[in-house]
Amino acid sequence: MNDTKNMIKDYWNGRSSTFDNSPGHVIANRREETAWKSLLQEKIGETAKRVLDIGTGTGFLSIMLAEMGYEVVGLDISEEMLKRANKKAMDRGVELEFKLGDAENLPFETGSFDAIVNRAVLWTLPDPKKALTEWRRVLKPGGRLCFFLHEPHPDGMSHRVRKQIGNLFILIFEGRNPWNSLYDSGKLGVELPFRGGVEPSVITKLLEEGGFEMISAEPMVEIGRLKREGMPLYHKIATSKHVQYCYTALKPNGDELSQV
Protein backbone atom coordinates (compact mmCIF):
# COMPACT_ATOMS: atom_id res chain seq x y z
CA MET A 1 0.00 0.00 0.00
CA ASN A 2 1.47 3.38 -1.00
CA ASP A 3 1.93 6.42 1.25
CA THR A 4 -1.28 8.11 0.09
CA LYS A 5 -3.38 5.06 0.84
CA ASN A 6 -1.72 4.67 4.23
CA MET A 7 -2.59 8.29 5.08
CA ILE A 8 -6.20 7.71 4.02
CA LYS A 9 -6.36 4.49 6.03
CA ASP A 10 -4.90 6.20 9.11
CA TYR A 11 -7.35 9.06 8.76
CA TRP A 12 -10.41 6.78 8.71
CA ASN A 13 -9.06 4.62 11.53
CA GLY A 14 -8.78 7.77 13.63
CA ARG A 15 -12.16 9.06 12.47
CA SER A 16 -13.98 5.83 13.34
CA SER A 17 -14.49 6.68 17.02
CA THR A 18 -16.52 9.82 16.22
CA PHE A 19 -17.89 8.90 12.79
CA ASP A 20 -21.41 8.08 13.97
CA ASN A 21 -21.59 11.27 16.04
CA SER A 22 -22.14 13.14 12.77
CA PRO A 23 -25.88 13.15 11.99
CA GLY A 24 -25.27 12.72 8.28
CA HIS A 25 -23.68 9.31 8.91
CA VAL A 26 -26.61 7.70 10.72
CA ILE A 27 -30.33 7.29 10.09
CA ALA A 28 -32.23 10.28 11.46
CA ASN A 29 -35.58 8.53 11.97
CA ARG A 30 -37.75 5.63 10.84
CA ARG A 31 -39.08 7.62 7.88
CA GLU A 32 -35.57 8.12 6.56
CA GLU A 33 -34.77 4.42 6.97
CA THR A 34 -37.93 3.49 5.06
CA ALA A 35 -37.01 5.93 2.29
CA TRP A 36 -33.49 4.48 2.00
CA LYS A 37 -34.71 0.89 1.88
CA SER A 38 -37.34 1.75 -0.71
CA LEU A 39 -34.71 3.45 -2.88
CA LEU A 40 -32.26 0.55 -2.56
CA GLN A 41 -34.96 -1.96 -3.44
CA GLU A 42 -35.89 0.06 -6.51
CA LYS A 43 -32.32 0.51 -7.76
CA ILE A 44 -30.89 -2.93 -6.97
CA GLY A 45 -33.99 -4.96 -7.67
CA GLU A 46 -35.22 -8.33 -6.49
CA THR A 47 -33.12 -10.52 -8.78
CA ALA A 48 -29.80 -9.37 -7.30
CA LYS A 49 -28.56 -11.65 -4.53
CA ARG A 50 -24.93 -10.90 -3.71
CA VAL A 51 -24.18 -7.21 -3.05
CA LEU A 52 -20.84 -5.50 -2.37
CA ASP A 53 -20.86 -2.32 -0.27
CA ILE A 54 -17.57 -0.52 -0.99
CA GLY A 55 -16.36 1.86 1.72
CA THR A 56 -18.94 0.55 4.16
CA GLY A 57 -17.60 2.63 7.06
CA THR A 58 -19.63 1.72 10.13
CA GLY A 59 -22.12 -0.23 8.02
CA PHE A 60 -24.71 2.36 7.00
CA LEU A 61 -25.75 0.63 3.74
CA SER A 62 -24.53 -2.89 4.49
CA ILE A 63 -26.74 -3.40 7.53
CA MET A 64 -29.86 -2.09 5.80
CA LEU A 65 -29.25 -4.32 2.78
CA ALA A 66 -28.71 -7.38 4.98
CA GLU A 67 -31.98 -6.62 6.77
CA MET A 68 -33.65 -6.52 3.36
CA GLY A 69 -32.47 -10.07 2.64
CA TYR A 70 -29.46 -9.50 0.38
CA GLU A 71 -26.21 -11.44 0.81
CA VAL A 72 -23.91 -8.55 1.66
CA VAL A 73 -20.16 -8.05 1.78
CA GLY A 74 -19.08 -4.75 3.33
CA LEU A 75 -15.55 -3.65 2.40
CA ASP A 76 -13.46 -0.88 3.91
CA ILE A 77 -9.80 0.18 4.06
CA SER A 78 -10.10 0.91 7.80
CA GLU A 79 -9.90 -1.91 10.34
CA GLU A 80 -11.41 0.31 13.03
CA MET A 81 -14.41 1.20 10.88
CA LEU A 82 -15.01 -2.50 10.24
CA LYS A 83 -14.85 -3.31 13.96
CA ARG A 84 -17.61 -0.79 14.61
CA ALA A 85 -19.65 -1.98 11.63
CA ASN A 86 -19.43 -5.56 12.84
CA LYS A 87 -20.59 -4.61 16.33
CA LYS A 88 -23.53 -2.66 14.93
CA ALA A 89 -24.54 -5.61 12.76
CA MET A 90 -24.39 -7.95 15.75
CA ASP A 91 -26.46 -5.52 17.81
CA ARG A 92 -29.06 -5.43 15.03
CA GLY A 93 -29.03 -9.23 14.75
CA VAL A 94 -28.10 -9.37 11.05
CA GLU A 95 -25.52 -11.60 9.38
CA LEU A 96 -23.14 -10.29 6.74
CA GLU A 97 -19.46 -10.40 5.87
CA PHE A 98 -17.07 -7.53 6.48
CA LYS A 99 -13.74 -7.53 4.65
CA LEU A 100 -10.66 -5.32 4.73
CA GLY A 101 -9.72 -3.98 1.31
CA ASP A 102 -9.00 -1.12 -1.07
CA ALA A 103 -11.77 0.33 -3.27
CA GLU A 104 -9.29 0.73 -6.14
CA ASN A 105 -7.85 -2.80 -5.85
CA LEU A 106 -10.68 -5.11 -4.86
CA PRO A 107 -9.82 -8.50 -3.33
CA PHE A 108 -12.47 -10.37 -5.32
CA GLU A 109 -12.60 -12.47 -8.46
CA THR A 110 -14.03 -11.05 -11.67
CA GLY A 111 -17.82 -11.28 -11.87
CA SER A 112 -18.35 -11.94 -8.15
CA PHE A 113 -21.34 -9.68 -7.45
CA ASP A 114 -24.84 -8.98 -8.75
CA ALA A 115 -24.72 -5.39 -7.50
CA ILE A 116 -22.33 -2.84 -6.01
CA VAL A 117 -23.35 0.04 -3.76
CA ASN A 118 -21.50 2.77 -1.94
CA ARG A 119 -22.11 6.10 -0.28
CA ALA A 120 -19.80 9.14 -0.39
CA VAL A 121 -16.82 7.05 -1.50
CA LEU A 122 -15.55 8.44 -4.82
CA TRP A 123 -14.59 11.78 -3.24
CA THR A 124 -12.26 9.93 -0.82
CA LEU A 125 -10.26 8.16 -3.58
CA PRO A 126 -7.04 9.29 -5.29
CA ASP A 127 -7.99 7.58 -8.58
CA PRO A 128 -11.79 7.43 -9.14
CA LYS A 129 -11.34 6.23 -12.73
CA LYS A 130 -9.32 3.23 -11.59
CA ALA A 131 -11.93 2.50 -8.93
CA LEU A 132 -14.75 2.38 -11.49
CA THR A 133 -12.73 -0.04 -13.63
CA GLU A 134 -12.37 -2.32 -10.63
CA TRP A 135 -16.03 -2.02 -9.73
CA ARG A 136 -17.04 -3.00 -13.26
CA ARG A 137 -14.62 -5.93 -13.16
CA VAL A 138 -16.14 -7.58 -10.08
CA LEU A 139 -19.72 -7.10 -11.28
CA LYS A 140 -21.39 -9.91 -13.16
CA PRO A 141 -22.45 -9.06 -16.75
CA GLY A 142 -25.70 -7.13 -16.42
CA GLY A 143 -24.83 -6.29 -12.80
CA ARG A 144 -26.00 -3.05 -11.23
CA LEU A 145 -23.95 -0.20 -9.82
CA CYS A 146 -25.70 2.18 -7.41
CA PHE A 147 -23.89 4.86 -5.45
CA PHE A 148 -24.50 8.17 -3.71
CA LEU A 149 -22.42 11.33 -3.93
CA HIS A 150 -22.90 15.03 -3.18
CA GLU A 151 -22.61 17.88 -5.62
CA PRO A 152 -19.87 20.43 -4.78
CA HIS A 153 -20.09 22.49 -1.62
CA PRO A 154 -20.74 26.21 -2.13
CA ASP A 155 -17.66 28.40 -2.00
CA GLY A 156 -19.02 31.86 -1.15
CA MET A 157 -18.07 33.99 1.84
CA SER A 158 -21.40 33.33 3.57
CA HIS A 159 -20.83 29.56 3.37
CA ARG A 160 -17.28 29.85 4.68
CA VAL A 161 -18.36 31.91 7.69
CA ARG A 162 -21.21 29.51 8.51
CA LYS A 163 -18.83 26.57 8.13
CA GLN A 164 -16.37 28.01 10.64
CA ILE A 165 -19.14 28.70 13.17
CA GLY A 166 -20.55 25.21 12.71
CA ASN A 167 -17.10 23.66 13.05
CA LEU A 168 -16.71 25.22 16.48
CA PHE A 169 -19.88 23.46 17.64
CA ILE A 170 -18.76 20.18 16.04
CA LEU A 171 -15.51 20.44 18.00
CA ILE A 172 -17.50 20.93 21.22
CA PHE A 173 -20.37 18.46 20.75
CA GLU A 174 -18.82 15.69 18.64
CA GLY A 175 -15.37 15.56 20.17
CA ARG A 176 -13.45 15.82 16.90
CA ASN A 177 -11.45 18.43 15.04
CA PRO A 178 -13.40 19.16 11.81
CA TRP A 179 -10.49 21.17 10.40
CA ASN A 180 -8.33 18.03 10.31
CA SER A 181 -10.13 16.49 7.37
CA LEU A 182 -9.57 14.84 4.02
CA TYR A 183 -11.26 17.96 2.62
CA ASP A 184 -8.15 19.92 3.59
CA SER A 185 -5.09 18.89 1.57
CA GLY A 186 -2.98 21.35 3.51
CA LYS A 187 -3.53 19.39 6.70
CA LEU A 188 -3.09 15.83 5.44
CA GLY A 189 -1.22 16.28 2.20
CA VAL A 190 -3.64 14.02 0.28
CA GLU A 191 -4.70 15.08 -3.21
CA LEU A 192 -8.26 13.96 -4.00
CA PRO A 193 -9.77 14.83 -7.41
CA PHE A 194 -13.35 14.95 -6.10
CA ARG A 195 -12.72 16.51 -2.69
CA GLY A 196 -15.75 18.52 -1.60
CA GLY A 197 -18.17 16.93 -4.07
CA VAL A 198 -18.51 16.81 -7.84
CA GLU A 199 -20.93 17.87 -10.56
CA PRO A 200 -23.22 15.08 -11.85
CA SER A 201 -22.11 15.66 -15.45
CA VAL A 202 -18.53 14.78 -14.46
CA ILE A 203 -19.61 11.49 -12.88
CA THR A 204 -21.91 10.45 -15.72
CA LYS A 205 -19.12 11.10 -18.22
CA LEU A 206 -16.72 9.05 -16.11
CA LEU A 207 -19.21 6.18 -16.04
CA GLU A 208 -19.63 6.34 -19.80
CA GLU A 209 -15.87 6.32 -20.32
CA GLY A 210 -15.64 3.41 -17.86
CA GLY A 211 -17.83 1.24 -20.08
CA PHE A 212 -21.10 1.36 -18.13
CA GLU A 213 -24.51 1.72 -19.74
CA MET A 214 -28.02 2.81 -18.70
CA ILE A 215 -26.49 5.61 -16.62
CA SER A 216 -28.63 7.94 -14.54
CA ALA A 217 -28.14 10.65 -11.91
CA GLU A 218 -31.12 11.57 -9.74
CA PRO A 219 -31.24 14.18 -6.95
CA MET A 220 -32.25 12.65 -3.61
CA VAL A 221 -34.60 15.40 -2.57
CA GLU A 222 -36.83 13.50 -0.12
CA ILE A 223 -34.02 11.69 1.71
CA GLY A 224 -32.10 14.97 1.89
CA ARG A 225 -35.12 16.68 3.44
CA LEU A 226 -35.65 13.90 6.00
CA LYS A 227 -31.97 13.84 6.96
CA ARG A 228 -31.84 17.61 7.40
CA GLU A 229 -34.95 17.49 9.59
CA GLY A 230 -33.08 15.32 12.07
CA MET A 231 -29.92 17.42 12.21
CA PRO A 232 -29.11 19.56 15.25
CA LEU A 233 -29.10 23.30 14.61
CA TYR A 234 -25.31 23.60 14.56
CA HIS A 235 -25.09 21.11 11.68
CA LYS A 236 -27.76 22.97 9.76
CA ILE A 237 -25.64 26.10 10.18
CA ALA A 238 -22.45 24.37 9.06
CA THR A 239 -23.91 22.28 6.24
CA SER A 240 -25.18 24.00 3.12
CA LYS A 241 -28.02 22.49 1.13
CA HIS A 242 -25.87 20.84 -1.51
CA VAL A 243 -27.77 17.98 -3.14
CA GLN A 244 -26.86 14.32 -2.87
CA TYR A 245 -27.32 12.34 -6.10
CA CYS A 246 -28.14 8.70 -6.66
CA TYR A 247 -26.11 7.32 -9.58
CA THR A 248 -27.05 4.06 -11.25
CA ALA A 249 -25.49 2.15 -14.13
CA LEU A 250 -25.25 -1.35 -15.60
CA LYS A 251 -22.29 -3.48 -16.60
CA PRO A 252 -23.09 -4.53 -20.19
CA ASN A 253 -23.90 -8.14 -20.92
CA GLY A 254 -20.98 -9.72 -22.76
CA ASP A 255 -18.57 -7.21 -21.18
CA GLU A 256 -15.00 -8.11 -22.10
CA LEU A 257 -13.92 -7.65 -18.47
CA SER A 258 -16.15 -10.57 -17.51
CA GLN A 259 -13.81 -12.83 -19.46
CA VAL A 260 -10.61 -11.73 -17.70
CSV table of C-alpha atoms in Angstrom, one decimal, residues 22-240:
chain,number,residue,atom,x,y,z
A,22,SER,CA,-22.1,13.1,12.8
A,23,PRO,CA,-25.9,13.1,12.0
A,24,GLY,CA,-25.3,12.7,8.3
A,25,HIS,CA,-23.7,9.3,8.9
A,26,VAL,CA,-26.6,7.7,10.7
A,27,ILE,CA,-30.3,7.3,10.1
A,28,ALA,CA,-32.2,10.3,11.5
A,29,ASN,CA,-35.6,8.5,12.0
A,30,ARG,CA,-37.8,5.6,10.8
A,31,ARG,CA,-39.1,7.6,7.9
A,32,GLU,CA,-35.6,8.1,6.6
A,33,GLU,CA,-34.8,4.4,7.0
A,34,THR,CA,-37.9,3.5,5.1
A,35,ALA,CA,-37.0,5.9,2.3
A,36,TRP,CA,-33.5,4.5,2.0
A,37,LYS,CA,-34.7,0.9,1.9
A,38,SER,CA,-37.3,1.8,-0.7
A,39,LEU,CA,-34.7,3.5,-2.9
A,40,LEU,CA,-32.3,0.5,-2.6
A,41,GLN,CA,-35.0,-2.0,-3.4
A,42,GLU,CA,-35.9,0.1,-6.5
A,43,LYS,CA,-32.3,0.5,-7.8
A,44,ILE,CA,-30.9,-2.9,-7.0
A,45,GLY,CA,-34.0,-5.0,-7.7
A,46,GLU,CA,-35.2,-8.3,-6.5
A,47,THR,CA,-33.1,-10.5,-8.8
A,48,ALA,CA,-29.8,-9.4,-7.3
A,49,LYS,CA,-28.6,-11.6,-4.5
A,50,ARG,CA,-24.9,-10.9,-3.7
A,51,VAL,CA,-24.2,-7.2,-3.1
A,52,LEU,CA,-20.8,-5.5,-2.4
A,53,ASP,CA,-20.9,-2.3,-0.3
A,54,ILE,CA,-17.6,-0.5,-1.0
A,55,GLY,CA,-16.4,1.9,1.7
A,56,THR,CA,-18.9,0.6,4.2
A,57,GLY,CA,-17.6,2.6,7.1
A,58,THR,CA,-19.6,1.7,10.1
A,59,GLY,CA,-22.1,-0.2,8.0
A,60,PHE,CA,-24.7,2.4,7.0
A,61,LEU,CA,-25.7,0.6,3.7
A,62,SER,CA,-24.5,-2.9,4.5
A,63,ILE,CA,-26.7,-3.4,7.5
A,64,MET,CA,-29.9,-2.1,5.8
A,65,LEU,CA,-29.2,-4.3,2.8
A,66,ALA,CA,-28.7,-7.4,5.0
A,67,GLU,CA,-32.0,-6.6,6.8
A,68,MET,CA,-33.6,-6.5,3.4
A,69,GLY,CA,-32.5,-10.1,2.6
A,70,TYR,CA,-29.5,-9.5,0.4
A,71,GLU,CA,-26.2,-11.4,0.8
A,72,VAL,CA,-23.9,-8.6,1.7
A,73,VAL,CA,-20.2,-8.1,1.8
A,74,GLY,CA,-19.1,-4.8,3.3
A,75,LEU,CA,-15.6,-3.7,2.4
A,76,ASP,CA,-13.5,-0.9,3.9
A,77,ILE,CA,-9.8,0.2,4.1
A,78,SER,CA,-10.1,0.9,7.8
A,79,GLU,CA,-9.9,-1.9,10.3
A,80,GLU,CA,-11.4,0.3,13.0
A,81,MET,CA,-14.4,1.2,10.9
A,82,LEU,CA,-15.0,-2.5,10.2
A,83,LYS,CA,-14.9,-3.3,14.0
A,84,ARG,CA,-17.6,-0.8,14.6
A,85,ALA,CA,-19.7,-2.0,11.6
A,86,ASN,CA,-19.4,-5.6,12.8
A,87,LYS,CA,-20.6,-4.6,16.3
A,88,LYS,CA,-23.5,-2.7,14.9
A,89,ALA,CA,-24.5,-5.6,12.8
A,90,MET,CA,-24.4,-8.0,15.7
A,91,ASP,CA,-26.5,-5.5,17.8
A,92,ARG,CA,-29.1,-5.4,15.0
A,93,GLY,CA,-29.0,-9.2,14.7
A,94,VAL,CA,-28.1,-9.4,11.0
A,95,GLU,CA,-25.5,-11.6,9.4
A,96,LEU,CA,-23.1,-10.3,6.7
A,97,GLU,CA,-19.5,-10.4,5.9
A,98,PHE,CA,-17.1,-7.5,6.5
A,99,LYS,CA,-13.7,-7.5,4.6
A,100,LEU,CA,-10.7,-5.3,4.7
A,101,GLY,CA,-9.7,-4.0,1.3
A,102,ASP,CA,-9.0,-1.1,-1.1
A,103,ALA,CA,-11.8,0.3,-3.3
A,104,GLU,CA,-9.3,0.7,-6.1
A,105,ASN,CA,-7.9,-2.8,-5.8
A,106,LEU,CA,-10.7,-5.1,-4.9
A,107,PRO,CA,-9.8,-8.5,-3.3
A,108,PHE,CA,-12.5,-10.4,-5.3
A,109,GLU,CA,-12.6,-12.5,-8.5
A,110,THR,CA,-14.0,-11.1,-11.7
A,111,GLY,CA,-17.8,-11.3,-11.9
A,112,SER,CA,-18.4,-11.9,-8.1
A,113,PHE,CA,-21.3,-9.7,-7.4
A,114,ASP,CA,-24.8,-9.0,-8.7
A,115,ALA,CA,-24.7,-5.4,-7.5
A,116,ILE,CA,-22.3,-2.8,-6.0
A,117,VAL,CA,-23.4,0.0,-3.8
A,118,ASN,CA,-21.5,2.8,-1.9
A,119,ARG,CA,-22.1,6.1,-0.3
A,120,ALA,CA,-19.8,9.1,-0.4
A,121,VAL,CA,-16.8,7.0,-1.5
A,122,LEU,CA,-15.5,8.4,-4.8
A,123,TRP,CA,-14.6,11.8,-3.2
A,124,THR,CA,-12.3,9.9,-0.8
A,125,LEU,CA,-10.3,8.2,-3.6
A,126,PRO,CA,-7.0,9.3,-5.3
A,127,ASP,CA,-8.0,7.6,-8.6
A,128,PRO,CA,-11.8,7.4,-9.1
A,129,LYS,CA,-11.3,6.2,-12.7
A,130,LYS,CA,-9.3,3.2,-11.6
A,131,ALA,CA,-11.9,2.5,-8.9
A,132,LEU,CA,-14.8,2.4,-11.5
A,133,THR,CA,-12.7,0.0,-13.6
A,134,GLU,CA,-12.4,-2.3,-10.6
A,135,TRP,CA,-16.0,-2.0,-9.7
A,136,ARG,CA,-17.0,-3.0,-13.3
A,137,ARG,CA,-14.6,-5.9,-13.2
A,138,VAL,CA,-16.1,-7.6,-10.1
A,139,LEU,CA,-19.7,-7.1,-11.3
A,140,LYS,CA,-21.4,-9.9,-13.2
A,141,PRO,CA,-22.4,-9.1,-16.8
A,142,GLY,CA,-25.7,-7.1,-16.4
A,143,GLY,CA,-24.8,-6.3,-12.8
A,144,ARG,CA,-26.0,-3.1,-11.2
A,145,LEU,CA,-24.0,-0.2,-9.8
A,146,CYS,CA,-25.7,2.2,-7.4
A,147,PHE,CA,-23.9,4.9,-5.4
A,148,PHE,CA,-24.5,8.2,-3.7
A,149,LEU,CA,-22.4,11.3,-3.9
A,150,HIS,CA,-22.9,15.0,-3.2
A,151,GLU,CA,-22.6,17.9,-5.6
A,152,PRO,CA,-19.9,20.4,-4.8
A,153,HIS,CA,-20.1,22.5,-1.6
A,154,PRO,CA,-20.7,26.2,-2.1
A,155,ASP,CA,-17.7,28.4,-2.0
A,156,GLY,CA,-19.0,31.9,-1.1
A,157,MET,CA,-18.1,34.0,1.8
A,158,SER,CA,-21.4,33.3,3.6
A,159,HIS,CA,-20.8,29.6,3.4
A,160,ARG,CA,-17.3,29.8,4.7
A,161,VAL,CA,-18.4,31.9,7.7
A,162,ARG,CA,-21.2,29.5,8.5
A,163,LYS,CA,-18.8,26.6,8.1
A,164,GLN,CA,-16.4,28.0,10.6
A,165,ILE,CA,-19.1,28.7,13.2
A,166,GLY,CA,-20.6,25.2,12.7
A,167,ASN,CA,-17.1,23.7,13.0
A,168,LEU,CA,-16.7,25.2,16.5
A,169,PHE,CA,-19.9,23.5,17.6
A,170,ILE,CA,-18.8,20.2,16.0
A,171,LEU,CA,-15.5,20.4,18.0
A,172,ILE,CA,-17.5,20.9,21.2
A,173,PHE,CA,-20.4,18.5,20.7
A,174,GLU,CA,-18.8,15.7,18.6
A,175,GLY,CA,-15.4,15.6,20.2
A,176,ARG,CA,-13.5,15.8,16.9
A,177,ASN,CA,-11.5,18.4,15.0
A,178,PRO,CA,-13.4,19.2,11.8
A,179,TRP,CA,-10.5,21.2,10.4
A,180,ASN,CA,-8.3,18.0,10.3
A,181,SER,CA,-10.1,16.5,7.4
A,182,LEU,CA,-9.6,14.8,4.0
A,183,TYR,CA,-11.3,18.0,2.6
A,184,ASP,CA,-8.2,19.9,3.6
A,185,SER,CA,-5.1,18.9,1.6
A,186,GLY,CA,-3.0,21.4,3.5
A,187,LYS,CA,-3.5,19.4,6.7
A,188,LEU,CA,-3.1,15.8,5.4
A,189,GLY,CA,-1.2,16.3,2.2
A,190,VAL,CA,-3.6,14.0,0.3
A,191,GLU,CA,-4.7,15.1,-3.2
A,192,LEU,CA,-8.3,14.0,-4.0
A,193,PRO,CA,-9.8,14.8,-7.4
A,194,PHE,CA,-13.3,15.0,-6.1
A,195,ARG,CA,-12.7,16.5,-2.7
A,196,GLY,CA,-15.7,18.5,-1.6
A,197,GLY,CA,-18.2,16.9,-4.1
A,198,VAL,CA,-18.5,16.8,-7.8
A,199,GLU,CA,-20.9,17.9,-10.6
A,200,PRO,CA,-23.2,15.1,-11.9
A,201,SER,CA,-22.1,15.7,-15.4
A,202,VAL,CA,-18.5,14.8,-14.5
A,203,ILE,CA,-19.6,11.5,-12.9
A,204,THR,CA,-21.9,10.4,-15.7
A,205,LYS,CA,-19.1,11.1,-18.2
A,206,LEU,CA,-16.7,9.1,-16.1
A,207,LEU,CA,-19.2,6.2,-16.0
A,208,GLU,CA,-19.6,6.3,-19.8
A,209,GLU,CA,-15.9,6.3,-20.3
A,210,GLY,CA,-15.6,3.4,-17.9
A,211,GLY,CA,-17.8,1.2,-20.1
A,212,PHE,CA,-21.1,1.4,-18.1
A,213,GLU,CA,-24.5,1.7,-19.7
A,214,MET,CA,-28.0,2.8,-18.7
A,215,ILE,CA,-26.5,5.6,-16.6
A,216,SER,CA,-28.6,7.9,-14.5
A,217,ALA,CA,-28.1,10.6,-11.9
A,218,GLU,CA,-31.1,11.6,-9.7
A,219,PRO,CA,-31.2,14.2,-7.0
A,220,MET,CA,-32.3,12.6,-3.6
A,221,VAL,CA,-34.6,15.4,-2.6
A,222,GLU,CA,-36.8,13.5,-0.1
A,223,ILE,CA,-34.0,11.7,1.7
A,224,GLY,CA,-32.1,15.0,1.9
A,225,ARG,CA,-35.1,16.7,3.4
A,226,LEU,CA,-35.6,13.9,6.0
A,227,LYS,CA,-32.0,13.8,7.0
A,228,ARG,CA,-31.8,17.6,7.4
A,229,GLU,CA,-35.0,17.5,9.6
A,230,GLY,CA,-33.1,15.3,12.1
A,231,MET,CA,-29.9,17.4,12.2
A,232,PRO,CA,-29.1,19.6,15.3
A,233,LEU,CA,-29.1,23.3,14.6
A,234,TYR,CA,-25.3,23.6,14.6
A,235,HIS,CA,-25.1,21.1,11.7
A,236,LYS,CA,-27.8,23.0,9.8
A,237,ILE,CA,-25.6,26.1,10.2
A,238,ALA,CA,-22.4,24.4,9.1
A,239,THR,CA,-23.9,22.3,6.2
A,240,SER,CA,-25.2,24.0,3.1
